[in-house]
Amino acid sequence: MSEDILLLDTDTEIALRRTVRDLLEANCGPGTVAGVYDGDRTLTTRLWKALAGDLELAGLLVPEERGGAGGCARDAAVVLEELGRFVAPVPFLTSSVIAATVLLAGDSELVGQLAAGEVTAALLAPFTAASASGVPSFWKDADGRLSGRVSSVAGVLDADVLLAAVETDTGTEIHAISAAAASVTPVISLDMTRQLADIVVESVPGRVVVPACSGVAALQAGLTIGAALLASEQAGVAAWCLETAVDYLKLRRQFGRVVGGFQALKHRLADLYVEVETAAATARYAAAAIAAADPDVGIGTAVAAAYCADVAVTAAEEAVQLHGGIGMTWEYPVHLYLKRAKADQLGLGSPGRHRSALAELIDLRLGGN
């Protein structure tokens, strides 16, 4: 670990966290989020307008000279941690982090439009993709029109523009196509606050937004920062689950005493606290490493992605159990967090995939020389 990387929030990050949390507390209550599971997506539209327009977070990672806010991965990690705390159904990760990073490798005016909140974008890759090799290629006919298909894509239902990888003789180009020109089939997803969709593109016009010489690197950069910052969202999910469980156990009484006073539950909460705090630290280190262009980016991302995914699921499962009977009900919001945690566990690479990547990075060999 680099000694120059600090994990504590700066004053600017503290202010950003407070601003985002205030907005979410006022507009993203659990009851409203649950409506997404019934097909009501008005919250997404309203909330994204506030985040992207009023707070100008759509272009947080876009440099000022290209129309953005000029923020860094640490800033985006703060935003995602708060979005995780509220399981907010907005396309910040898919559009403002992954798609924006891919687009920054080119000189398209689409970057400025995304930064201004005028459009949202989504990369046409399965949500489980962890590397550029997992992004399917579309093909281009003699007239330059694109065709192809991909399943289980996140962020498409909220996107105006879709980014497709196209193999050419000189490399991998990234093309932008209109979402309206594609056939988008929503699929029933475990986490409907980040609903997936299957995409079919048939002879659709596109325009090159990242040249062939930069396409693979752009895809890898987008997926790497996506995986690193998804860990911050997972840390936010885990923190909410722990805090909510503790608050509930301070109030719930059984056998004439507060349930939180039982030693066995104290031990469970103490163990969970250690895991949640560790998750927050690993997630922040990964984001800080990216922001500082530190050589440990690969290691930091692999550690955070592998560890935070499992901790978020553990924290959500513990929250369900520690809430007893109400934890199993639809009306209580814990199920929203369990679904987000389980879906995110496979997002942008499973924990096992990232552990394997970590083993390669640190040259760990098992069963021989």
Coordinates of C-alpha atoms in Angstrom, one line a residue:
M1 CA 0.0 0.0 0.0
S2 CA 1.3 3.4 -0.9
E3 CA 2.1 5.6 2.1
D4 CA 0.9 8.7 0.3
I5 CA -2.7 7.6 0.0
L6 CA -5.1 8.9 2.6
L7 CA -8.3 7.1 3.4
L8 CA -10.1 9.8 5.4
D9 CA -12.4 12.2 3.6
T10 CA -11.1 15.6 2.8
D11 CA -13.2 18.7 3.7
T12 CA -14.4 18.8 0.1
E13 CA -15.5 15.2 0.2
I14 CA -17.2 15.7 3.5
A15 CA -19.2 18.5 2.0
L16 CA -20.0 16.5 -1.1
R17 CA -21.2 13.6 1.0
R18 CA -23.5 15.8 3.1
T19 CA -25.0 17.4 0.0
V20 CA -25.7 14.1 -1.7
R21 CA -27.1 12.6 1.5
D22 CA -29.4 15.5 2.1
L23 CA -30.8 15.2 -1.4
L24 CA -31.3 11.5 -1.1
E25 CA -32.9 11.8 2.4
A26 CA -35.4 14.2 0.9
N27 CA -36.2 12.3 -2.3
C28 CA -35.3 8.7 -2.0
G29 CA -37.2 7.1 0.9
P30 CA -37.4 3.2 1.0
G31 CA -41.1 3.3 0.2
T32 CA -40.5 5.2 -2.9
V33 CA -37.7 2.9 -4.0
A34 CA -39.9 -0.1 -3.5
G35 CA -42.2 1.3 -6.2
V36 CA -39.6 0.5 -8.8
Y37 CA -40.4 -3.2 -8.3
D38 CA -43.9 -2.4 -9.4
G39 CA -42.7 -0.8 -12.6
D40 CA -42.9 2.9 -11.4
R41 CA -39.7 4.5 -12.8
T42 CA -40.7 8.1 -12.0
L43 CA -38.3 8.2 -9.1
T44 CA -35.4 7.4 -11.4
T45 CA -36.2 10.3 -13.7
R46 CA -36.8 12.8 -10.9
L47 CA -33.8 11.7 -8.9
W48 CA -31.4 11.6 -11.8
K49 CA -32.5 15.1 -12.9
A50 CA -31.6 16.4 -9.4
L51 CA -28.3 14.6 -9.2
A52 CA -27.2 15.2 -12.8
G53 CA -28.7 18.7 -13.2
D54 CA -29.0 20.4 -9.9
L55 CA -25.8 18.9 -8.3
E56 CA -24.0 18.6 -11.7
L57 CA -22.8 15.1 -10.9
A58 CA -23.3 13.6 -14.4
G59 CA -19.9 15.0 -15.4
L60 CA -18.1 14.5 -12.1
L61 CA -15.2 12.6 -13.7
V62 CA -15.1 14.7 -16.9
P63 CA -12.3 17.4 -16.9
E64 CA -13.4 21.0 -16.8
E65 CA -11.9 21.7 -20.2
R66 CA -14.4 19.2 -21.7
G67 CA -17.4 20.5 -19.9
G68 CA -17.3 18.5 -16.7
A69 CA -16.8 19.1 -13.0
G70 CA -13.2 18.0 -13.0
G71 CA -13.6 15.6 -10.1
C72 CA -11.7 12.4 -9.4
A73 CA -12.4 8.8 -8.5
R74 CA -12.4 9.7 -4.8
D75 CA -15.3 12.1 -5.4
A76 CA -17.2 9.5 -7.4
A77 CA -16.6 7.0 -4.6
V78 CA -18.2 9.3 -2.1
V79 CA -21.3 9.7 -4.3
L80 CA -21.6 6.0 -4.9
E81 CA -21.2 5.2 -1.2
E82 CA -24.2 7.5 -0.5
L83 CA -26.2 6.0 -3.4
G84 CA -25.5 2.6 -2.0
R85 CA -26.9 3.7 1.4
F86 CA -30.2 4.6 -0.3
V87 CA -30.2 1.9 -3.0
A88 CA -30.9 4.8 -5.3
P89 CA -32.2 3.7 -8.8
V90 CA -30.0 6.1 -10.9
P91 CA -27.5 5.4 -13.7
F92 CA -24.5 7.2 -12.1
L93 CA -22.3 4.1 -12.2
T94 CA -23.2 3.0 -15.7
S95 CA -23.3 6.5 -17.3
S96 CA -21.2 8.9 -15.3
V97 CA -18.5 6.4 -14.3
I98 CA -18.2 3.6 -16.9
A99 CA -19.5 5.2 -20.1
A100 CA -17.9 8.5 -19.3
T101 CA -14.5 6.9 -18.8
V102 CA -14.8 5.1 -22.1
L103 CA -15.8 8.2 -23.9
L104 CA -12.9 10.2 -22.5
A105 CA -10.5 8.2 -24.6
G106 CA -11.9 9.9 -27.7
D107 CA -12.7 13.5 -28.7
S108 CA -16.4 13.2 -29.3
E109 CA -18.7 16.0 -28.3
L110 CA -20.8 13.4 -26.6
V111 CA -18.5 13.8 -23.6
G112 CA -19.7 17.4 -23.1
Q113 CA -23.4 16.4 -23.6
L114 CA -23.0 13.6 -21.0
A115 CA -21.3 16.0 -18.5
A116 CA -24.1 18.6 -18.9
G117 CA -26.7 16.0 -18.1
E118 CA -28.2 16.3 -21.5
V119 CA -27.8 12.6 -22.3
T120 CA -27.0 9.4 -20.5
A121 CA -25.0 6.6 -21.9
A122 CA -24.5 2.9 -21.3
L123 CA -21.8 0.5 -22.5
L124 CA -23.1 -2.5 -24.3
A125 CA -21.6 -5.2 -22.2
P126 CA -23.0 -7.7 -19.7
F127 CA -23.1 -6.4 -16.2
T128 CA -20.9 -9.3 -15.2
A129 CA -18.1 -8.3 -17.6
A130 CA -14.8 -7.6 -15.7
S131 CA -12.4 -7.0 -18.6
A132 CA -12.3 -5.8 -22.2
S133 CA -12.3 -9.4 -23.4
G134 CA -15.8 -9.8 -21.9
V135 CA -17.3 -7.0 -24.0
P136 CA -19.0 -8.5 -27.1
S137 CA -18.1 -7.2 -30.5
F138 CA -20.7 -5.8 -32.9
W139 CA -20.1 -6.0 -36.6
K140 CA -20.2 -3.3 -39.3
D141 CA -21.5 -3.9 -42.8
A142 CA -20.3 -2.3 -46.0
D143 CA -22.5 0.8 -45.4
G144 CA -21.1 1.3 -41.9
R145 CA -24.3 0.1 -40.1
L146 CA -23.9 -1.9 -37.0
S147 CA -25.5 -5.2 -35.9
G148 CA -25.2 -7.4 -32.8
R149 CA -26.7 -8.5 -29.6
V150 CA -25.9 -8.6 -25.9
S151 CA -27.7 -9.8 -22.8
S152 CA -28.0 -8.6 -19.2
V153 CA -26.8 -5.0 -19.8
A154 CA -27.2 -2.5 -16.9
G155 CA -28.2 1.1 -17.4
V156 CA -29.7 0.7 -20.8
L157 CA -33.3 1.5 -19.7
D158 CA -32.1 5.0 -18.6
A159 CA -29.7 5.6 -21.5
D160 CA -30.1 7.8 -24.6
V161 CA -26.9 6.6 -26.2
L162 CA -25.4 3.1 -26.4
L163 CA -21.7 2.5 -26.7
A164 CA -20.8 -0.6 -28.9
A165 CA -17.4 -2.2 -29.4
V166 CA -16.6 -2.9 -33.1
E167 CA -13.7 -5.0 -34.2
T168 CA -11.8 -3.6 -37.2
D169 CA -8.6 -4.5 -39.0
T170 CA -6.7 -1.9 -37.0
G171 CA -8.2 -2.5 -33.5
T172 CA -11.4 -2.0 -31.6
E173 CA -13.5 1.1 -32.3
I174 CA -16.2 2.4 -29.9
H175 CA -19.3 3.5 -31.7
A176 CA -22.2 5.5 -30.3
I177 CA -25.7 4.5 -31.4
S178 CA -29.1 5.9 -30.5
A179 CA -30.9 3.8 -27.8
A180 CA -34.1 4.5 -29.7
A181 CA -32.8 2.6 -32.7
A182 CA -32.0 -0.6 -30.7
S183 CA -34.5 -3.3 -29.6
V184 CA -34.4 -3.2 -25.8
T185 CA -36.1 -6.0 -23.8
P186 CA -36.2 -5.4 -20.1
V187 CA -35.6 -8.6 -18.0
I188 CA -36.9 -9.4 -14.6
S189 CA -33.9 -8.7 -12.4
L190 CA -33.1 -9.6 -8.8
D191 CA -32.3 -6.0 -8.2
M192 CA -35.0 -4.0 -10.1
T193 CA -33.3 -0.7 -8.9
R194 CA -30.7 -1.5 -11.5
Q195 CA -32.7 -3.5 -14.0
L196 CA -31.0 -5.4 -16.7
A197 CA -32.0 -5.6 -20.4
D198 CA -31.2 -7.6 -23.5
I199 CA -30.2 -5.6 -26.6
V200 CA -30.5 -6.4 -30.2
V201 CA -29.1 -4.0 -32.9
E202 CA -29.9 -4.7 -36.5
S203 CA -28.3 -2.5 -39.2
V204 CA -28.3 0.6 -37.1
P205 CA -26.2 3.7 -38.0
G206 CA -23.4 4.6 -35.5
R207 CA -20.6 7.0 -35.2
V208 CA -17.1 6.5 -34.0
V209 CA -16.4 8.1 -30.6
V210 CA -13.2 6.3 -29.7
P211 CA -10.7 5.3 -32.4
A212 CA -9.5 1.8 -32.9
C213 CA -6.1 2.5 -31.5
S214 CA -7.6 3.4 -28.1
G215 CA -10.7 1.2 -27.9
V216 CA -9.4 -1.8 -25.9
A217 CA -7.7 0.5 -23.4
A218 CA -10.8 2.6 -23.1
L219 CA -13.0 -0.5 -22.4
Q220 CA -10.6 -1.8 -19.8
A221 CA -10.3 1.6 -18.1
G222 CA -14.1 1.9 -17.9
L223 CA -14.6 -1.5 -16.5
T224 CA -11.7 -1.2 -14.0
I225 CA -12.9 2.1 -12.5
G226 CA -16.4 0.7 -12.6
A227 CA -15.4 -2.3 -10.5
A228 CA -13.3 -0.2 -8.1
L229 CA -16.1 2.3 -7.5
L230 CA -18.8 -0.4 -7.3
A231 CA -17.0 -1.4 -4.2
S232 CA -17.8 2.0 -2.7
E233 CA -21.5 1.4 -3.4
Q234 CA -21.2 -2.0 -1.7
A235 CA -19.6 -0.4 1.3
G236 CA -22.5 2.0 1.5
V237 CA -25.0 -0.9 1.4
A238 CA -23.1 -2.7 4.1
A239 CA -22.9 0.4 6.3
W240 CA -26.6 1.1 6.1
C241 CA -27.4 -2.6 7.0
L242 CA -25.1 -2.5 10.1
E243 CA -26.4 0.9 11.3
T244 CA -30.0 -0.1 10.8
A245 CA -29.6 -3.4 12.6
V246 CA -27.8 -1.7 15.6
D247 CA -30.6 0.9 15.8
Y248 CA -33.3 -1.8 15.8
L249 CA -31.6 -3.9 18.4
K250 CA -31.4 -0.9 20.7
L251 CA -35.2 -0.7 20.7
R252 CA -36.4 -4.3 20.4
R253 CA -37.2 -5.9 23.7
Q254 CA -37.4 -9.6 24.5
F255 CA -37.6 -11.5 27.8
G256 CA -37.9 -8.1 29.6
R257 CA -34.7 -6.6 28.2
V258 CA -33.3 -4.8 25.2
V259 CA -32.3 -7.4 22.6
G260 CA -29.1 -5.6 21.8
G261 CA -27.9 -6.3 25.3
F262 CA -27.5 -10.1 24.7
Q263 CA -23.8 -11.0 24.5
A264 CA -24.3 -13.3 21.5
L265 CA -25.7 -10.5 19.4
K266 CA -23.0 -8.1 20.6
H267 CA -20.4 -10.5 19.2
R268 CA -22.2 -10.7 15.9
L269 CA -22.4 -7.0 15.6
A270 CA -18.8 -6.5 16.6
D271 CA -17.6 -9.0 13.9
L272 CA -19.8 -7.3 11.3
Y273 CA -18.5 -3.8 12.3
V274 CA -14.9 -4.9 11.7
E275 CA -15.9 -6.3 8.3
V276 CA -17.9 -3.2 7.3
E277 CA -15.1 -0.8 8.4
T278 CA -12.5 -2.9 6.5
A279 CA -14.7 -2.8 3.4
A280 CA -15.0 1.0 3.6
A281 CA -11.2 1.2 3.9
T282 CA -10.5 -1.1 0.9
A283 CA -13.0 0.7 -1.2
R284 CA -11.6 4.1 -0.5
Y285 CA -8.1 2.9 -1.1
A286 CA -9.1 1.6 -4.5
A287 CA -10.7 4.9 -5.4
A288 CA -7.7 6.9 -4.1
A289 CA -5.3 4.8 -6.0
I290 CA -7.1 5.5 -9.2
A291 CA -7.3 9.2 -8.4
A292 CA -3.5 9.3 -7.7
A293 CA -2.7 7.1 -10.7
D294 CA -0.9 4.9 -8.3
P295 CA 0.8 1.7 -9.5
D296 CA -1.4 -0.2 -7.0
V297 CA -4.6 0.4 -9.0
G298 CA -4.9 -3.2 -10.2
I299 CA -4.2 -4.6 -6.7
G300 CA -6.4 -2.1 -5.0
T301 CA -9.3 -2.7 -7.4
A302 CA -9.1 -6.5 -7.1
V303 CA -9.0 -6.4 -3.3
A304 CA -11.9 -4.0 -3.0
A305 CA -14.0 -5.7 -5.6
A306 CA -13.5 -9.2 -4.0
Y307 CA -13.9 -8.1 -0.4
C308 CA -16.6 -5.5 -0.5
A309 CA -19.0 -7.7 -2.6
D310 CA -19.0 -10.4 0.0
V311 CA -19.2 -8.1 3.0
A312 CA -22.3 -6.3 1.5
V313 CA -24.1 -9.6 1.1
T314 CA -23.1 -10.7 4.7
A315 CA -24.2 -7.4 6.1
A316 CA -27.6 -7.6 4.3
E317 CA -28.2 -11.2 5.4
E318 CA -27.3 -10.3 9.0
A319 CA -29.7 -7.3 8.9
V320 CA -32.5 -9.6 7.7
Q321 CA -31.9 -12.1 10.5
L322 CA -31.3 -9.5 13.3
H323 CA -34.5 -7.7 12.4
G324 CA -36.4 -11.0 13.1
G325 CA -39.9 -11.3 11.7
I326 CA -40.0 -7.8 10.2
G327 CA -36.8 -8.4 8.3
M328 CA -38.6 -10.9 6.1
T329 CA -41.4 -8.5 5.1
W330 CA -41.8 -6.6 1.9
E331 CA -42.8 -3.5 3.8
Y332 CA -39.5 -3.2 5.6
P333 CA -36.6 -2.0 3.3
V334 CA -33.9 -4.6 4.2
H335 CA -34.9 -6.7 1.3
L336 CA -34.0 -3.9 -1.1
Y337 CA -30.4 -3.9 0.2
L338 CA -30.1 -7.7 0.1
K339 CA -31.2 -7.7 -3.5
R340 CA -28.8 -4.9 -4.4
A341 CA -25.9 -6.7 -2.6
K342 CA -26.6 -10.0 -4.2
A343 CA -26.8 -8.5 -7.7
D344 CA -23.7 -6.4 -7.2
Q345 CA -21.8 -9.4 -6.0
L346 CA -21.6 -10.5 -9.7
G347 CA -21.4 -7.0 -11.1
L348 CA -18.2 -6.2 -13.1
G349 CA -16.7 -9.5 -12.1
S350 CA -17.4 -12.0 -9.3
P351 CA -15.3 -12.1 -6.1
G352 CA -13.7 -15.3 -7.4
R353 CA -12.7 -13.6 -10.7
H354 CA -11.1 -10.7 -8.8
R355 CA -9.3 -13.0 -6.4
S356 CA -7.9 -14.8 -9.4
A357 CA -6.8 -11.5 -10.9
L358 CA -5.2 -10.5 -7.6
A359 CA -3.3 -13.8 -7.5
E360 CA -1.8 -13.1 -10.9
L361 CA -0.9 -9.5 -9.9
I362 CA 1.0 -10.5 -6.8
D363 CA 2.5 -13.6 -8.6
L364 CA 0.8 -16.1 -6.2
R365 CA 1.4 -19.7 -7.2
L366 CA -0.3 -22.6 -5.6
G367 CA 0.7 -26.2 -5.7
G368 CA 4.2 -25.9 -7.1
N369 CA 7.2 -23.7 -7.8

